[in-house]
Short mmCIF file of C-alpha atoms and ligand atoms in Angstrom, two decimals:
data_model
loop_
_atom_site.label_atom_id
_atom_site.label_comp_id
_atom_site.label_asym_id
_atom_site.label_seq_id
_atom_site.Cartn_x
_atom_site.Cartn_y
_atom_site.Cartn_z
CA UNK F 17 -5.76 16.96 56.61
CA UNK F 18 -6.80 20.22 58.25
CA UNK F 19 -5.28 23.22 56.49
CA UNK F 20 -4.07 26.43 58.13
CA UNK F 21 -7.47 28.07 58.32
CA UNK F 22 -8.76 25.20 60.51
CA UNK F 23 -5.94 25.69 63.00
CA UNK F 24 -6.53 29.43 63.10
CA UNK F 25 -10.23 28.88 63.80
CA UNK F 26 -9.32 26.43 66.51
CA UNK F 27 -6.98 28.97 68.13
CA UNK F 28 -9.80 31.54 68.01
CA UNK F 29 -12.26 29.08 69.60
CA UNK F 30 -9.79 28.15 72.35
CA UNK F 31 -9.18 31.83 73.09
CA UNK F 32 -12.90 32.56 73.34
CA UNK F 33 -13.44 29.62 75.69
CA UNK F 34 -10.28 29.66 77.82
CA UNK F 35 -8.05 32.74 77.49
CA UNK F 36 -7.22 34.27 80.86
CA UNK F 37 -8.90 31.45 82.80
CA UNK F 38 -7.51 28.83 85.15
CA UNK F 39 -7.71 25.36 83.64
CA UNK F 40 -7.60 21.78 84.76
CA UNK F 41 -5.38 19.85 82.35
CA UNK F 42 -5.62 16.09 82.12
CA UNK F 43 -4.97 13.17 79.80
CA UNK F 44 -7.83 10.67 80.18
CA UNK F 45 -6.11 8.34 77.71
CA UNK F 46 -2.79 8.68 79.57
CA UNK F 47 -0.29 9.54 76.84
CA UNK F 48 0.02 13.19 77.91
CA UNK F 49 -0.35 12.50 81.63
CA UNK F 50 3.11 13.49 82.90
CA UNK F 51 3.03 16.78 80.97
CA UNK F 52 -0.56 17.48 81.96
CA UNK F 53 0.33 17.22 85.66
CA UNK F 54 2.97 19.91 85.25
CA UNK F 55 0.50 22.50 83.97
CA UNK F 56 -2.69 21.40 85.70
CA UNK F 57 -4.24 24.36 87.54
CA UNK F 58 -2.34 26.98 85.50
CA UNK F 59 -3.78 30.04 83.85
CA UNK F 60 -4.25 29.66 80.11
CA UNK F 61 -2.93 32.83 78.48
CA UNK F 62 -3.97 32.19 74.90
CA UNK F 63 -3.76 30.01 71.81
CA UNK F 64 -2.10 30.76 68.50
CA UNK F 65 -1.47 28.93 65.25
CA UNK F 66 1.41 28.94 62.78
CA UNK F 67 0.73 26.94 59.66
CA UNK F 68 -0.60 23.59 60.84
CA UNK F 69 0.89 23.92 64.34
CA UNK F 70 -1.08 25.04 67.38
CA UNK F 71 0.40 26.47 70.57
CA UNK F 72 -1.63 26.84 73.75
CA UNK F 73 0.23 29.06 76.20
CA UNK F 74 0.02 28.50 79.93
CA UNK F 75 1.59 30.83 82.48
CA UNK F 76 5.28 30.31 83.17
CA UNK F 77 6.16 30.31 79.45
CA UNK F 78 4.90 26.80 78.89
CA UNK F 79 3.19 25.82 75.65
CA UNK F 80 1.14 22.80 74.68
CA UNK F 81 2.24 22.14 71.11
CA UNK F 82 -0.31 20.30 68.96
CA UNK F 83 -0.22 19.04 65.39
CA UNK F 84 -3.47 17.38 64.34
CA UNK F 85 -1.97 15.35 61.48
CA UNK F 86 -4.40 13.64 59.15
CA UNK F 87 -7.16 12.61 61.53
CA UNK F 88 -6.74 14.62 64.71
CA UNK F 89 -9.51 16.76 66.19
CA UNK F 90 -9.68 19.26 69.02
CA UNK F 91 -13.30 19.86 69.98
CA UNK F 92 -14.01 23.01 71.97
CA UNK F 93 -17.23 23.42 73.97
CA UNK F 94 -17.92 26.75 75.64
CA UNK F 95 -20.57 27.67 78.19
CA UNK F 96 -21.76 24.16 79.06
CA UNK F 97 -23.79 23.23 82.14
CA UNK F 98 -21.93 20.04 82.78
CA UNK F 99 -18.74 18.40 81.52
CA UNK F 100 -19.44 14.88 80.23
CA UNK F 101 -17.14 11.90 80.83
CA UNK F 102 -14.48 11.63 78.12
CA UNK F 103 -15.46 9.53 75.10
CA UNK F 104 -12.83 7.64 73.08
CA UNK F 105 -9.08 8.26 73.18
CA UNK F 106 -8.86 11.74 74.68
CA UNK F 107 -5.17 12.61 74.75
CA UNK F 108 -5.65 16.04 76.30
CA UNK F 109 -8.59 17.55 78.10
CA UNK F 110 -8.87 21.18 79.18
CA UNK F 111 -11.62 22.24 81.58
CA UNK F 112 -12.14 25.66 83.12
CA UNK F 113 -11.77 25.50 86.89
CA UNK F 114 -13.83 28.42 88.17
CA UNK F 115 -17.12 27.24 89.62
CA UNK F 116 -19.74 29.97 89.52
CA UNK F 117 -17.99 31.98 86.77
CA UNK F 118 -20.69 33.85 84.80
CA UNK F 119 -19.09 32.69 81.52
CA UNK F 120 -20.00 29.13 82.44
CA UNK F 121 -17.78 26.11 82.08
CA UNK F 122 -15.73 25.33 78.98
CA UNK F 123 -13.99 22.12 78.02
CA UNK F 124 -12.00 20.86 75.05
CA UNK F 125 -10.93 17.35 74.04
CA UNK F 126 -8.01 16.48 71.78
CA UNK F 127 -8.11 13.15 69.96
CA UNK F 128 -6.03 11.47 67.25
CA UNK F 129 -3.35 14.17 66.98
CA UNK F 130 0.09 13.14 65.75
CA UNK F 131 1.72 15.55 68.19
CA UNK F 132 0.87 16.83 71.64
CA UNK F 133 3.72 17.83 73.90
CA UNK F 134 4.67 20.43 76.43
CA UNK F 135 7.43 22.77 75.24
CA UNK F 136 9.26 25.86 76.44
CA UNK F 137 9.96 29.08 74.55
CA UNK F 138 13.20 27.81 73.00
CA UNK F 139 11.59 24.73 71.49
CA UNK F 140 8.64 26.80 70.30
CA UNK F 141 11.00 29.26 68.58
CA UNK F 142 12.81 26.34 66.94
CA UNK F 143 9.54 24.95 65.53
CA UNK F 144 8.46 28.38 64.28
CA UNK F 145 11.90 28.98 62.79
CA UNK F 146 11.55 25.94 60.55
CA UNK F 147 8.25 27.10 59.06
CA UNK F 148 7.83 29.24 55.98
CA UNK F 149 5.56 32.30 56.08
CA UNK F 150 1.89 31.65 56.94
CA UNK F 151 -0.55 33.64 54.77
CA UNK F 152 -2.85 33.94 57.81
CA UNK F 153 -0.28 35.77 59.92
CA UNK F 154 -0.10 39.53 59.43
CA UNK F 155 3.64 39.48 60.24
CA UNK F 156 4.40 36.93 57.50
CA UNK F 157 7.00 37.84 54.88
CA UNK F 158 6.15 36.37 51.45
CA UNK F 159 9.65 37.20 50.19
CA UNK F 160 11.04 34.40 52.38
CA UNK F 161 8.96 31.90 50.40
CA UNK F 162 9.86 33.54 47.10
CA UNK F 163 13.57 33.15 47.81
CA UNK F 164 13.12 29.38 48.03
CA UNK F 165 10.63 29.07 45.16
CA UNK F 166 12.60 31.19 42.71
CA UNK F 167 15.75 29.11 43.25
CA UNK F 168 14.13 25.71 43.08
CA UNK F 169 13.82 23.25 40.22
CA UNK F 170 11.06 21.52 42.17
CA UNK F 171 7.52 21.93 40.89
CA UNK F 172 5.35 24.71 42.29
CA UNK F 173 2.75 22.08 43.29
CA UNK F 174 5.39 20.41 45.43
CA UNK F 175 6.79 23.67 46.84
CA UNK F 176 3.38 25.00 47.92
CA UNK F 177 2.88 21.90 50.11
CA UNK F 178 6.31 22.16 51.72
CA UNK F 179 5.77 23.70 55.15
CA UNK F 180 9.36 24.99 55.18
CA UNK F 181 8.52 27.08 52.09
CA UNK F 182 4.99 28.13 53.03
CA UNK F 183 3.11 27.25 56.22
CA UNK F 184 -0.54 26.30 56.35
CA UNK F 185 -1.31 25.56 52.72
CA UNK F 186 -2.61 22.05 52.18
CA UNK F 187 -3.87 19.98 49.31
CA UNK F 188 -7.08 21.91 48.64
CA UNK F 189 -5.61 25.41 48.62
CA UNK F 190 -2.58 24.39 46.52
CA UNK F 191 -4.75 22.89 43.76
CA UNK F 192 -7.21 25.77 43.78
CA UNK F 193 -4.75 28.64 43.88
CA UNK F 194 -2.79 27.16 40.96
CA UNK F 195 -5.99 26.85 38.97
CA UNK F 196 -6.99 30.44 39.76
CA UNK F 197 -3.64 31.63 38.42
CA UNK F 198 -3.62 29.24 35.44
CA UNK F 199 -0.35 27.66 36.50
CA UNK F 200 0.38 24.00 35.82
CA UNK F 201 1.24 22.21 39.10
CA UNK F 202 4.38 20.67 37.60
CA UNK F 203 5.85 23.98 36.52
CA UNK F 204 9.30 24.43 38.12
CA UNK F 205 9.44 27.09 40.87
CA UNK F 206 12.36 28.87 39.22
CA UNK F 207 10.33 29.59 36.07
CA UNK F 208 7.70 31.65 37.93
CA UNK F 209 7.82 35.41 37.76
CA UNK F 210 7.76 37.41 40.98
CA UNK F 211 4.50 39.05 39.86
CA UNK F 212 2.90 35.59 39.66
CA UNK F 213 4.16 34.71 43.12
CA UNK F 214 2.86 37.99 44.56
CA UNK F 215 -0.55 37.33 43.01
CA UNK F 216 -0.60 33.78 44.43
CA UNK F 217 0.34 35.04 47.89
CA UNK F 218 -2.29 37.82 47.86
CA UNK F 219 -4.87 35.28 46.77
CA UNK F 220 -3.92 32.84 49.55
CA UNK F 221 -4.17 35.62 52.14
CA UNK F 222 -7.68 36.38 50.94
CA UNK F 223 -8.91 32.81 50.37
CA UNK F 224 -7.55 31.44 53.64
CA UNK F 225 -8.87 34.45 55.55
CA UNK F 226 -12.29 33.70 54.12
CA UNK F 227 -11.80 30.06 55.19
CA UNK F 228 -11.21 31.20 58.78
CA UNK F 229 -14.43 33.21 58.73
CA UNK F 230 -16.64 30.58 57.07
CA UNK F 231 -15.03 27.33 58.24
CA UNK F 232 -14.98 25.91 54.73
CA UNK F 233 -12.87 26.28 51.62
CA UNK F 234 -14.57 28.27 48.86
CA UNK F 235 -12.39 29.24 45.95
CA UNK F 236 -14.74 29.96 43.05
CA UNK F 237 -15.19 33.53 41.90
CA UNK F 238 -18.67 35.10 42.17
CA UNK F 239 -19.44 34.32 38.50
CA UNK F 240 -18.77 30.59 39.07
CA UNK F 241 -20.95 29.91 42.11
CA UNK F 242 -23.78 27.37 41.70
CA UNK F 243 -26.29 30.25 41.75
CA UNK F 244 -24.48 32.27 39.08
CA UNK F 245 -23.98 29.26 36.80
CA UNK F 246 -27.31 27.56 37.49
CA UNK F 247 -25.56 24.31 38.46
CA UNK F 248 -26.08 22.06 41.48
CA UNK F 249 -24.01 22.83 44.60
CA UNK F 250 -21.03 20.58 45.27
CA UNK F 251 -21.64 17.45 47.31
CA UNK F 252 -18.48 16.64 49.25
CA UNK F 253 -17.44 16.00 52.85
CA UNK F 254 -15.04 18.92 52.59
CA UNK F 255 -17.82 21.36 51.70
CA UNK F 256 -17.13 24.54 49.79
CA UNK F 257 -17.20 25.38 46.11
CA UNK F 258 -13.98 24.60 44.25
CA UNK F 259 -12.69 24.53 40.67
CA UNK F 260 -10.64 21.34 40.51
CA UNK F 261 -10.08 19.73 43.92
CA UNK F 262 -11.50 16.16 43.90
CA UNK F 263 -13.29 16.90 40.61
CA UNK F 264 -11.39 14.30 38.54
CA UNK F 265 -12.97 13.73 35.08
CA UNK F 266 -15.64 16.32 35.77
CA UNK F 267 -15.90 19.31 33.39
CA UNK F 268 -13.84 22.40 34.22
CA UNK F 269 -16.17 25.21 35.32
CA UNK F 270 -14.43 27.58 32.90
CA UNK F 271 -13.74 25.60 29.74
CA UNK F 272 -15.50 22.23 30.08
CA UNK F 273 -12.31 20.12 29.75
CA UNK F 274 -12.11 17.06 32.00
CA UNK F 275 -10.25 17.80 35.24
CA UNK F 276 -7.15 15.63 35.66
CA UNK F 277 -5.43 14.15 38.67
CA UNK F 278 -1.98 12.72 39.46
CA UNK F 279 0.12 12.19 42.58
CA UNK F 280 2.44 15.09 43.37
CA UNK F 281 4.40 15.42 46.63
CA UNK F 282 2.62 12.37 48.01
CA UNK F 283 -0.89 13.71 47.54
CA UNK F 284 -3.32 13.94 44.66
CA UNK F 285 -3.09 17.12 42.65
CA UNK F 286 -5.93 18.24 40.41
CA UNK F 287 -5.76 20.57 37.41
CA UNK F 288 -7.41 21.54 34.16
CA UNK F 289 -5.21 20.64 31.16
CA UNK F 290 -6.62 23.51 29.11
CA UNK F 291 -6.68 26.34 31.68
CA UNK F 292 -3.34 25.26 33.18
CA UNK F 293 -1.21 24.24 30.19
CA UNK F 294 2.14 22.51 30.57
CA UNK F 295 4.91 25.03 30.93
CA UNK F 296 7.68 24.75 28.34
CA UNK F 297 10.71 26.80 29.15
CA UNK F 298 12.27 28.62 26.27
CA UNK F 299 15.94 28.73 25.37
CA UNK F 300 18.23 30.01 28.10
CA UNK F 301 18.53 33.76 27.93
CA UNK F 302 15.19 34.43 26.31
CA UNK F 303 12.23 35.61 28.29
CA UNK F 304 9.59 33.19 29.49
CA UNK F 305 6.19 33.39 27.98
CA UNK F 306 2.88 32.18 29.25
CA UNK F 307 1.76 29.31 27.06
CA UNK F 308 -1.81 28.97 25.96
CA UNK F 309 -2.67 32.57 26.58
CA UNK F 310 -4.26 34.47 23.74
CA UNK F 311 -3.32 37.99 22.85
CA UNK F 312 0.14 39.23 22.14
CA UNK F 313 0.71 41.39 25.21
CA UNK F 314 4.10 40.70 26.68
CA UNK F 315 4.96 38.07 24.10
ZN1 ZN V 429 -10.47 24.66 32.17
#
């Protein structure tokens, strides 16, 4: 499933191709036809993402709300000579409608999305109101997520995937950020310290921002890249260099232990049993201590 950085890139691409331009809106496949007719010929003001949701704003405070789901794609083509006939099940097609414009013609095709509907500002606000803070949005407030995490008995691996707690983080970022902070995915949210949460948030802001720039998910530190370690680059459809994601039974890049996997919150979670030891809470009233960490500081 696309994670938040993919949606942000998509919003950026749509803005570059369409913002401020008049667009023809159609639904070659038919499922968005009635809505498309209402906004056909409007000016497209801009696109924005929040977590895994995309909003394309057309004048008159109308928004095309898209959620790609597991298999959806929204392919943006800018500056083409000619717009080809739609191929496959194109739910929504946008085409610039300004013949002779020096920027050329742009078009975009949406396929396979679980959601594509036309909404007004009230509905948009309602959708945004249900989402937790998105690390890719500069106006996001990480304390909103902390309030939920610090009161929850649910595991941090579950909480990180819950879009009401945190928006935009998917299965790759959750596994990787927990590894980077040596936190076991099944550790209950209410046993985390605020300093750990702040470090996780800061890391997500940086990692996901890098994902927007590069278009792939790279989470290994400079000393663990294939070049630095003299190991082969990762071969995976998802691209990017990672510590544990989809590396089941392979050696941990830090300690050599076999990476483990289990289902958590409906998706596979991956972790290193040595670097991310099981958290055992101590007696009520005593302070929590990081297990498996050498050195007596803070113990
Ligand atoms: Zn390890």
